[in-house]
Coordinates of C-alpha atoms and ligand atoms in Angstrom, one line a residue:
M78 CA 92.4 118.5 99.2
F79 CA 95.0 118.5 102.0
F80 CA 97.5 115.7 102.1
S81 CA 100.0 115.3 104.9
E82 CA 103.8 115.1 104.3
K83 CA 103.7 111.5 105.5
M84 CA 101.0 110.5 103.1
L85 CA 102.9 112.3 100.2
D86 CA 106.1 110.5 101.1
H87 CA 104.5 107.0 101.1
F88 CA 102.7 107.9 97.9
E89 CA 105.9 109.1 96.2
H90 CA 108.2 106.5 97.6
P91 CA 106.1 103.4 98.4
R92 CA 107.8 100.7 100.5
N93 CA 107.5 96.9 99.9
V94 CA 106.0 97.1 96.3
G95 CA 106.0 93.9 94.6
S96 CA 104.8 90.3 94.8
M97 CA 105.8 86.8 96.5
D98 CA 105.0 83.4 95.3
E99 CA 101.3 82.7 96.1
A100 CA 101.9 79.0 96.1
D101 CA 104.5 79.4 98.8
L102 CA 102.8 77.9 102.1
S103 CA 104.4 80.6 104.2
V104 CA 102.9 83.3 102.1
G105 CA 99.4 84.6 102.8
T106 CA 97.8 86.6 99.9
A107 CA 94.8 88.9 99.8
T108 CA 93.2 90.7 96.8
I109 CA 90.6 93.3 97.8
T110 CA 88.4 95.6 95.7
A111 CA 87.1 98.8 97.4
T112 CA 83.3 98.8 96.9
Q113 CA 83.2 102.6 96.8
C114 CA 85.5 103.0 93.8
G115 CA 86.5 99.7 92.3
D116 CA 90.2 100.1 93.1
V117 CA 92.2 97.0 93.9
T118 CA 94.9 96.1 96.3
K119 CA 96.9 92.9 96.6
L120 CA 98.7 92.4 99.9
Q121 CA 101.0 89.5 100.8
L122 CA 102.6 88.5 104.1
R123 CA 105.3 85.9 104.6
I124 CA 104.7 84.4 108.1
S125 CA 107.0 82.2 110.0
D126 CA 105.6 78.8 111.5
D127 CA 105.3 80.5 114.9
G128 CA 103.1 83.2 113.5
R129 CA 105.4 86.1 113.0
I130 CA 105.4 88.4 109.9
V131 CA 108.9 88.2 108.3
D132 CA 108.2 90.0 105.0
T133 CA 105.5 92.1 103.2
R134 CA 104.6 93.1 99.7
F135 CA 101.8 95.0 98.1
K136 CA 100.7 96.3 94.8
T137 CA 97.6 98.5 94.3
F138 CA 95.6 99.6 91.2
G139 CA 94.2 102.5 93.2
C140 CA 94.6 106.2 94.3
G141 CA 97.5 107.8 96.2
A142 CA 95.9 107.2 99.6
A143 CA 95.6 103.5 98.7
I144 CA 99.3 103.4 97.8
A145 CA 100.3 105.2 101.0
S146 CA 98.0 103.0 103.1
G147 CA 99.5 99.9 101.6
S148 CA 103.0 101.2 102.1
L149 CA 102.5 102.1 105.7
A150 CA 100.9 99.0 106.6
T151 CA 103.5 96.9 105.0
E152 CA 106.1 98.6 107.1
W153 CA 104.1 98.4 110.2
L154 CA 103.5 94.6 109.7
K155 CA 107.0 93.5 109.5
G156 CA 108.0 91.7 112.8
K157 CA 104.4 91.6 114.1
T158 CA 102.7 88.5 115.2
V159 CA 99.4 87.7 113.2
E160 CA 97.4 88.7 116.2
E161 CA 99.1 92.1 116.4
A162 CA 98.6 92.6 112.6
L163 CA 94.9 91.9 113.1
A164 CA 94.7 94.6 115.6
I165 CA 95.8 97.2 113.0
T166 CA 92.6 99.1 111.9
N167 CA 91.9 101.5 109.0
A168 CA 91.6 104.2 111.7
H169 CA 95.2 103.6 112.8
I170 CA 96.3 104.0 109.2
A171 CA 94.0 106.9 108.4
Q172 CA 95.1 108.8 111.6
E173 CA 98.8 108.3 110.9
L174 CA 98.6 109.4 107.3
E175 CA 96.0 112.2 108.2
L176 CA 93.8 111.1 105.4
P177 CA 90.9 113.4 104.6
P178 CA 87.4 112.0 105.1
A179 CA 86.9 111.4 101.5
K180 CA 90.0 109.1 101.5
V181 CA 89.3 107.0 104.6
H182 CA 87.7 104.2 102.6
C183 CA 91.1 103.7 100.9
S184 CA 92.6 102.6 104.2
V185 CA 89.6 100.2 104.8
M186 CA 90.9 98.3 101.7
T187 CA 94.2 97.8 103.4
E188 CA 92.7 96.7 106.7
E189 CA 90.6 94.2 104.9
A190 CA 93.7 92.9 102.9
V191 CA 95.7 92.4 106.1
R192 CA 92.8 90.3 107.6
D193 CA 92.3 88.2 104.4
A194 CA 96.1 87.6 103.9
V195 CA 96.4 86.3 107.5
N196 CA 93.3 84.1 106.9
D197 CA 94.8 82.8 103.7
W198 CA 98.0 81.9 105.5
K199 CA 96.0 80.3 108.3
K200 CA 93.9 78.2 105.8
K201 CA 97.0 77.1 103.8
N202 CA 98.6 75.9 107.1
G203 CA 95.6 74.2 108.8
K204 CA 95.4 76.9 111.4
L205 CA 91.7 77.9 110.8
Ligands
FES473 S1 89.7 106.3 95.6 FE1 89.7 104.1 95.4 S2 91.1 103.4 96.9 FE2 91.3 105.5 97.1

């Protein structure tokens, strides 16, 4: 299976790995399980009061494509508004990393995690 240099770079040197305090009201947290394989990704966003993402973390119990997808997304998300974050799709991630078709579902998990983390932050802050 072919993997791009960018995908391998994010896999071998993942950015923003770790976690933040889930109880912090400024932190939105999502834990997503991929239905196809059972792999799990946890993604967290620290969001300012005016809705801008100021920090990101992720961890995954998943494959290399899941690691690379989380790493890329957490880089992209920093500095974006929540609306801009929700516009990031798995297709953007899969295209940037040149994921092979069998690995596209790994980027879907990341897209879902971004959406759920934003919604968690909104719920915690009365914005839903
Ligand atoms: S094979 Fe499960 S997330 Fe990639």
